[in-house]
PDB file of C-alpha atoms in Angstrom:
ATOM      1  CA  UNK K 126      93.426 148.863  64.412  1.00 32.00           C
ATOM      2  CA  UNK K 127      91.347 145.851  65.409  1.00 33.00           C
ATOM      3  CA  UNK K 128      92.592 142.289  65.214  1.00 34.00           C
ATOM      4  CA  UNK K 129      90.444 139.258  64.408  1.00 33.00           C
ATOM      5  CA  UNK K 130      91.030 135.582  64.241  1.00 34.00           C
ATOM      6  CA  UNK K 131      88.641 133.004  62.906  1.00 34.00           C
ATOM      7  CA  UNK K 132      87.397 130.049  64.928  1.00 34.00           C
ATOM      8  CA  UNK K 133      86.995 127.772  61.922  1.00 31.00           C
ATOM      9  CA  UNK K 134      85.367 125.059  64.040  1.00 30.00           C
ATOM     10  CA  UNK K 135      82.234 127.186  64.448  1.00 31.00           C
ATOM     11  CA  UNK K 136      80.480 130.059  62.776  1.00 29.00           C
ATOM     12  CA  UNK K 137      81.553 132.537  65.454  1.00 30.00           C
ATOM     13  CA  UNK K 138      84.195 135.189  64.870  1.00 33.00           C
ATOM     14  CA  UNK K 139      86.085 136.414  67.901  1.00 33.00           C
ATOM     15  CA  UNK K 140      87.912 139.666  68.484  1.00 34.00           C
ATOM     16  CA  UNK K 141      90.931 139.983  70.750  1.00 33.00           C
ATOM     17  CA  UNK K 142      90.345 143.754  70.966  1.00 30.00           C
ATOM     18  CA  UNK K 143      86.919 145.005  71.905  1.00 33.00           C
ATOM     19  CA  UNK K 144      87.547 148.675  71.112  1.00 37.00           C
ATOM     20  CA  UNK K 145      85.825 149.715  67.891  1.00 44.00           C
ATOM     21  CA  UNK K 146      87.778 151.284  65.047  1.00 48.00           C
ATOM     22  CA  UNK K 147      86.868 154.964  64.548  1.00 48.00           C
ATOM     23  CA  UNK K 148      83.830 154.463  66.770  1.00 45.00           C
ATOM     24  CA  UNK K 149      82.410 151.677  64.595  1.00 51.00           C
ATOM     25  CA  UNK K 150      82.384 147.935  65.012  1.00 60.00           C
ATOM     26  CA  UNK K 151      84.667 146.291  62.453  1.00 68.00           C
ATOM     27  CA  UNK K 152      83.629 142.892  63.782  1.00 66.00           C
ATOM     28  CA  UNK K 153      80.241 143.080  62.071  1.00 76.00           C
ATOM     29  CA  UNK K 154      81.864 144.155  58.802  1.00 86.00           C
ATOM     30  CA  UNK K 155      84.103 141.085  58.540  1.00 88.00           C
ATOM     31  CA  UNK K 156      81.993 138.316  60.108  1.00 87.00           C
ATOM     32  CA  UNK K 157      79.809 137.354  57.119  1.00 91.00           C
ATOM     33  CA  UNK K 158      82.589 137.586  54.486  1.00 93.00           C
ATOM     34  CA  UNK K 159      84.817 135.404  56.709  1.00 89.00           C
ATOM     35  CA  UNK K 160      82.099 132.776  57.009  1.00 87.00           C
ATOM     36  CA  UNK K 161      81.673 132.809  53.224  1.00 92.00           C
ATOM     37  CA  UNK K 162      85.438 132.602  52.699  1.00 91.00           C
ATOM     38  CA  UNK K 163      85.575 129.634  55.063  1.00 85.00           C
ATOM     39  CA  UNK K 164      82.831 127.886  53.118  1.00 88.00           C
ATOM     40  CA  UNK K 165      84.448 128.570  49.733  1.00 90.00           C
ATOM     41  CA  UNK K 166      87.864 127.324  50.891  1.00 88.00           C
ATOM     42  CA  UNK K 167      86.496 124.210  52.559  1.00 86.00           C
ATOM     43  CA  UNK K 168      84.413 123.312  49.510  1.00 86.00           C
ATOM     44  CA  UNK K 169      87.247 124.009  47.092  1.00 87.00           C
ATOM     45  CA  UNK K 170      89.870 121.975  48.907  1.00 84.00           C
ATOM     46  CA  UNK K 171      87.580 119.072  49.748  1.00 81.00           C
ATOM     47  CA  UNK K 172      86.056 118.700  46.274  1.00 76.00           C
ATOM     48  CA  UNK K 173      88.634 119.949  43.794  1.00 65.00           C
ATOM     49  CA  UNK K 174      91.859 118.410  42.683  1.00 68.00           C
ATOM     50  CA  UNK K 175      93.422 121.522  41.218  1.00 69.00           C
ATOM     51  CA  UNK K 176      96.900 121.908  39.872  1.00 72.00           C
ATOM     52  CA  UNK K 177      98.880 123.848  42.480  1.00 77.00           C
ATOM     53  CA  UNK K 178     101.294 124.920  39.758  1.00 84.00           C
ATOM     54  CA  UNK K 179      98.647 127.080  38.070  1.00 86.00           C
ATOM     55  CA  UNK K 180      98.702 129.562  40.939  1.00 88.00           C
ATOM     56  CA  UNK K 181     101.927 128.827  42.806  1.00 89.00           C
ATOM     57  CA  UNK K 182     104.492 127.709  40.229  1.00 86.00           C
ATOM     58  CA  UNK K 183     106.529 124.512  40.055  1.00 84.00           C
ATOM     59  CA  UNK K 184     108.980 124.921  42.941  1.00 85.00           C
ATOM     60  CA  UNK K 185     106.647 124.655  45.911  1.00 88.00           C
ATOM     61  CA  UNK K 186     107.093 122.431  48.976  1.00 89.00           C
ATOM     62  CA  UNK K 187     104.698 119.536  48.285  1.00 86.00           C
ATOM     63  CA  UNK K 188     104.561 118.377  51.924  1.00 90.00           C
ATOM     64  CA  UNK K 189     103.744 121.871  53.213  1.00 89.00           C
ATOM     65  CA  UNK K 190     101.187 122.420  50.460  1.00 88.00           C
ATOM     66  CA  UNK K 191      99.375 119.150  51.148  1.00 85.00           C
ATOM     67  CA  UNK K 192      99.320 119.830  54.890  1.00 88.00           C
ATOM     68  CA  UNK K 193      97.974 123.366  54.435  1.00 87.00           C
ATOM     69  CA  UNK K 194      95.362 122.276  51.900  1.00 85.00           C
ATOM     70  CA  UNK K 195      94.145 119.526  54.272  1.00 83.00           C
ATOM     71  CA  UNK K 196      93.735 122.197  56.971  1.00 84.00           C
ATOM     72  CA  UNK K 197      91.617 124.287  54.605  1.00 81.00           C
ATOM     73  CA  UNK K 198      89.504 121.259  53.593  1.00 80.00           C
ATOM     74  CA  UNK K 199      88.824 120.490  57.257  1.00 79.00           C
ATOM     75  CA  UNK K 200      88.040 124.130  57.996  1.00 72.00           C
ATOM     76  CA  UNK K 201      90.777 124.414  60.618  1.00 69.00           C
ATOM     77  CA  UNK K 202      91.102 127.925  62.024  1.00 65.00           C
ATOM     78  CA  UNK K 203      94.902 127.928  61.963  1.00 66.00           C
ATOM     79  CA  UNK K 204      94.882 127.559  58.196  1.00 73.00           C
ATOM     80  CA  UNK K 205      94.544 131.310  57.629  1.00 79.00           C
ATOM     81  CA  UNK K 206      96.700 134.114  58.966  1.00 86.00           C
ATOM     82  CA  UNK K 207      95.631 136.805  61.372  1.00 88.00           C
ATOM     83  CA  UNK K 208      93.327 139.427  59.857  1.00 90.00           C
ATOM     84  CA  UNK K 209      93.494 143.073  60.923  1.00 91.00           C
ATOM     85  CA  UNK K 210      91.029 145.737  59.900  1.00 92.00           C
ATOM     86  CA  UNK K 211      92.679 149.116  59.362  1.00 92.00           C
ATOM     87  CA  UNK K 212      91.178 152.499  58.563  1.00 90.00           C
ATOM     88  CA  UNK K 213      90.888 153.779  55.012  1.00 89.00           C
ATOM     89  CA  UNK K 214      93.423 156.453  55.953  1.00 91.00           C
ATOM     90  CA  UNK K 215      95.958 153.756  56.844  1.00 92.00           C
ATOM     91  CA  UNK K 216      95.432 151.585  53.743  1.00 90.00           C
ATOM     92  CA  UNK K 217      94.492 154.247  51.218  1.00 90.00           C
ATOM     93  CA  UNK K 218      92.990 152.801  48.024  1.00 91.00           C
ATOM     94  CA  UNK K 219      94.103 149.256  48.868  1.00 92.00           C
ATOM     95  CA  UNK K 220      91.143 146.967  49.662  1.00 95.00           C
ATOM     96  CA  UNK K 221      93.275 144.281  51.238  1.00 95.00           C
ATOM     97  CA  UNK K 222      96.927 143.342  51.570  1.00 94.00           C
ATOM     98  CA  UNK K 223      99.023 140.463  52.845  1.00 93.00           C
ATOM     99  CA  UNK K 224     102.198 141.320  54.768  1.00 93.00           C
ATOM    100  CA  UNK K 225     104.482 138.293  54.558  1.00 89.00           C
ATOM    101  CA  UNK K 226     106.835 139.669  57.205  1.00 90.00           C
ATOM    102  CA  UNK K 227     103.952 139.703  59.703  1.00 90.00           C
ATOM    103  CA  UNK K 228     101.907 136.778  58.323  1.00 88.00           C
ATOM    104  CA  UNK K 229      98.916 139.111  58.472  1.00 93.00           C
ATOM    105  CA  UNK K 230      96.109 140.092  56.127  1.00 94.00           C
ATOM    106  CA  UNK K 231      95.060 143.743  56.351  1.00 94.00           C
ATOM    107  CA  UNK K 232      91.560 144.747  55.261  1.00 95.00           C
ATOM    108  CA  UNK K 233      90.426 148.304  54.563  1.00 95.00           C
ATOM    109  CA  UNK K 234      87.554 149.348  56.832  1.00 94.00           C
ATOM    110  CA  UNK K 235      86.215 151.747  54.179  1.00 94.00           C
ATOM    111  CA  UNK K 236      86.103 148.908  51.628  1.00 96.00           C
ATOM    112  CA  UNK K 237      84.323 146.689  54.164  1.00 96.00           C
ATOM    113  CA  UNK K 238      81.767 149.420  54.885  1.00 94.00           C
ATOM    114  CA  UNK K 239      81.156 150.065  51.167  1.00 95.00           C
ATOM    115  CA  UNK K 240      80.576 146.345  50.607  1.00 96.00           C
ATOM    116  CA  UNK K 241      78.600 145.639  53.782  1.00 93.00           C
ATOM    117  CA  UNK K 242      75.785 144.115  51.694  1.00 94.00           C
ATOM    118  CA  UNK K 243      78.126 142.313  49.281  1.00 96.00           C
ATOM    119  CA  UNK K 244      80.041 139.658  51.246  1.00 95.00           C
ATOM    120  CA  UNK K 245      81.118 137.923  48.025  1.00 96.00           C
ATOM    121  CA  UNK K 246      83.133 140.988  46.959  1.00 97.00           C
ATOM    122  CA  UNK K 247      84.868 141.055  50.342  1.00 97.00           C
ATOM    123  CA  UNK K 248      85.405 137.283  50.242  1.00 96.00           C
ATOM    124  CA  UNK K 249      87.091 137.663  46.828  1.00 96.00           C
ATOM    125  CA  UNK K 250      89.629 140.072  48.349  1.00 96.00           C
ATOM    126  CA  UNK K 251      90.153 137.783  51.338  1.00 96.00           C
ATOM    127  CA  UNK K 252      90.726 134.835  48.986  1.00 95.00           C
ATOM    128  CA  UNK K 253      93.272 136.818  46.973  1.00 94.00           C
ATOM    129  CA  UNK K 254      95.203 137.698  50.116  1.00 95.00           C
ATOM    130  CA  UNK K 255      94.960 134.106  51.344  1.00 94.00           C
ATOM    131  CA  UNK K 256      96.466 133.111  47.986  1.00 92.00           C
ATOM    132  CA  UNK K 257      99.461 135.346  48.733  1.00 93.00           C
ATOM    133  CA  UNK K 258      99.655 133.771  52.194  1.00 93.00           C
ATOM    134  CA  UNK K 259      99.664 130.254  50.705  1.00 92.00           C
ATOM    135  CA  UNK K 260     102.406 131.247  48.280  1.00 92.00           C
ATOM    136  CA  UNK K 261     104.434 132.574  51.217  1.00 91.00           C
ATOM    137  CA  UNK K 262     103.909 129.328  53.162  1.00 90.00           C
ATOM    138  CA  UNK K 263     104.695 126.809  50.405  1.00 91.00           C
ATOM    139  CA  UNK K 264     107.321 128.561  48.270  1.00 88.00           C
ATOM    140  CA  UNK K 265     110.847 129.591  49.124  1.00 81.00           C
ATOM    141  CA  UNK K 266     110.631 132.421  46.570  1.00 77.00           C
ATOM    142  CA  UNK K 267     107.554 134.326  45.495  1.00 77.00           C
ATOM    143  CA  UNK K 268     105.638 132.965  42.516  1.00 75.00           C
ATOM    144  CA  UNK K 269     105.680 134.918  39.289  1.00 74.00           C
ATOM    145  CA  UNK K 270     102.676 137.134  38.642  1.00 77.00           C
ATOM    146  CA  UNK K 271      99.627 137.685  40.805  1.00 84.00           C
ATOM    147  CA  UNK K 272      99.239 134.263  42.407  1.00 89.00           C
ATOM    148  CA  UNK K 273      96.641 135.612  44.823  1.00 90.00           C
ATOM    149  CA  UNK K 274      94.282 136.697  42.048  1.00 92.00           C
ATOM    150  CA  UNK K 275      94.815 133.403  40.210  1.00 92.00           C
ATOM    151  CA  UNK K 276      94.047 131.460  43.398  1.00 91.00           C
ATOM    152  CA  UNK K 277      90.936 133.538  44.168  1.00 93.00           C
ATOM    153  CA  UNK K 278      89.613 132.973  40.642  1.00 92.00           C
ATOM    154  CA  UNK K 279      90.189 129.221  40.952  1.00 90.00           C
ATOM    155  CA  UNK K 280      88.396 129.021  44.306  1.00 91.00           C
ATOM    156  CA  UNK K 281      85.478 131.130  43.076  1.00 92.00           C
ATOM    157  CA  UNK K 282      85.183 129.268  39.759  1.00 88.00           C
ATOM    158  CA  UNK K 283      85.807 132.420  37.721  1.00 88.00           C
ATOM    159  CA  UNK K 284      87.186 132.583  34.190  1.00 77.00           C
ATOM    160  CA  UNK K 285      90.809 131.578  33.795  1.00 84.00           C
ATOM    161  CA  UNK K 286      91.075 131.479  30.027  1.00 86.00           C
ATOM    162  CA  UNK K 287      94.594 131.085  28.632  1.00 86.00           C
ATOM    163  CA  UNK K 288      94.641 134.837  27.929  1.00 86.00           C
ATOM    164  CA  UNK K 289      93.489 135.777  31.435  1.00 85.00           C
ATOM    165  CA  UNK K 290      95.939 133.360  33.050  1.00 85.00           C
ATOM    166  CA  UNK K 291      98.832 134.650  30.949  1.00 83.00           C
ATOM    167  CA  UNK K 292      98.004 138.245  31.902  1.00 85.00           C
ATOM    168  CA  UNK K 293      97.821 137.363  35.607  1.00 88.00           C
ATOM    169  CA  UNK K 294     101.056 135.365  35.453  1.00 84.00           C
ATOM    170  CA  UNK K 295     102.975 138.460  34.340  1.00 82.00           C
ATOM    171  CA  UNK K 296     101.166 140.827  36.736  1.00 71.00           C
ATOM    172  CA  UNK K 297     102.388 141.704  40.210  1.00 45.00           C
ATOM    173  CA  UNK K 298     100.533 141.728  43.534  1.00 42.00           C
ATOM    174  CA  UNK K 299     100.252 144.744  45.831  1.00 35.00           C
ATOM    175  CA  UNK K 300     102.309 143.681  48.848  1.00 30.00           C
TER     176      UNK K 300
END
């Protein structure tokens, strides 16, 4: 696998491993969606005063949440976890996953290749996994439902009707 981290202070992605995955460069597959994700997060946290409880429940650590959200608003690179691109064979049908035990987001190379010309689709998956990461950072116990999907929809300005929200609050995330 190939590991990436994001230098949020610039528009340059860096790789700590230069070897390509399966002979292909995963760096080019993730660069544009990461830049878009950065922009969406920065805009959302600097311009929106959203109710944390909608995505992350009522028992979150307010101090941790405020600190993390300030990092996102400033575009600080340490605000997101490490991202690793794994082969489709390793992740199967999963487009992306957050592993709390490793504080790492895993992205499916096949999904990235299929959506090479659609960075918004990839950014939506990244935002969902970042939502799971936030939940892991600010809550002692996991929020009910699919907090990552709720968070991604909030950031992207997608529909969160009462019916949609209720369905997502009883759903479960992948990892």
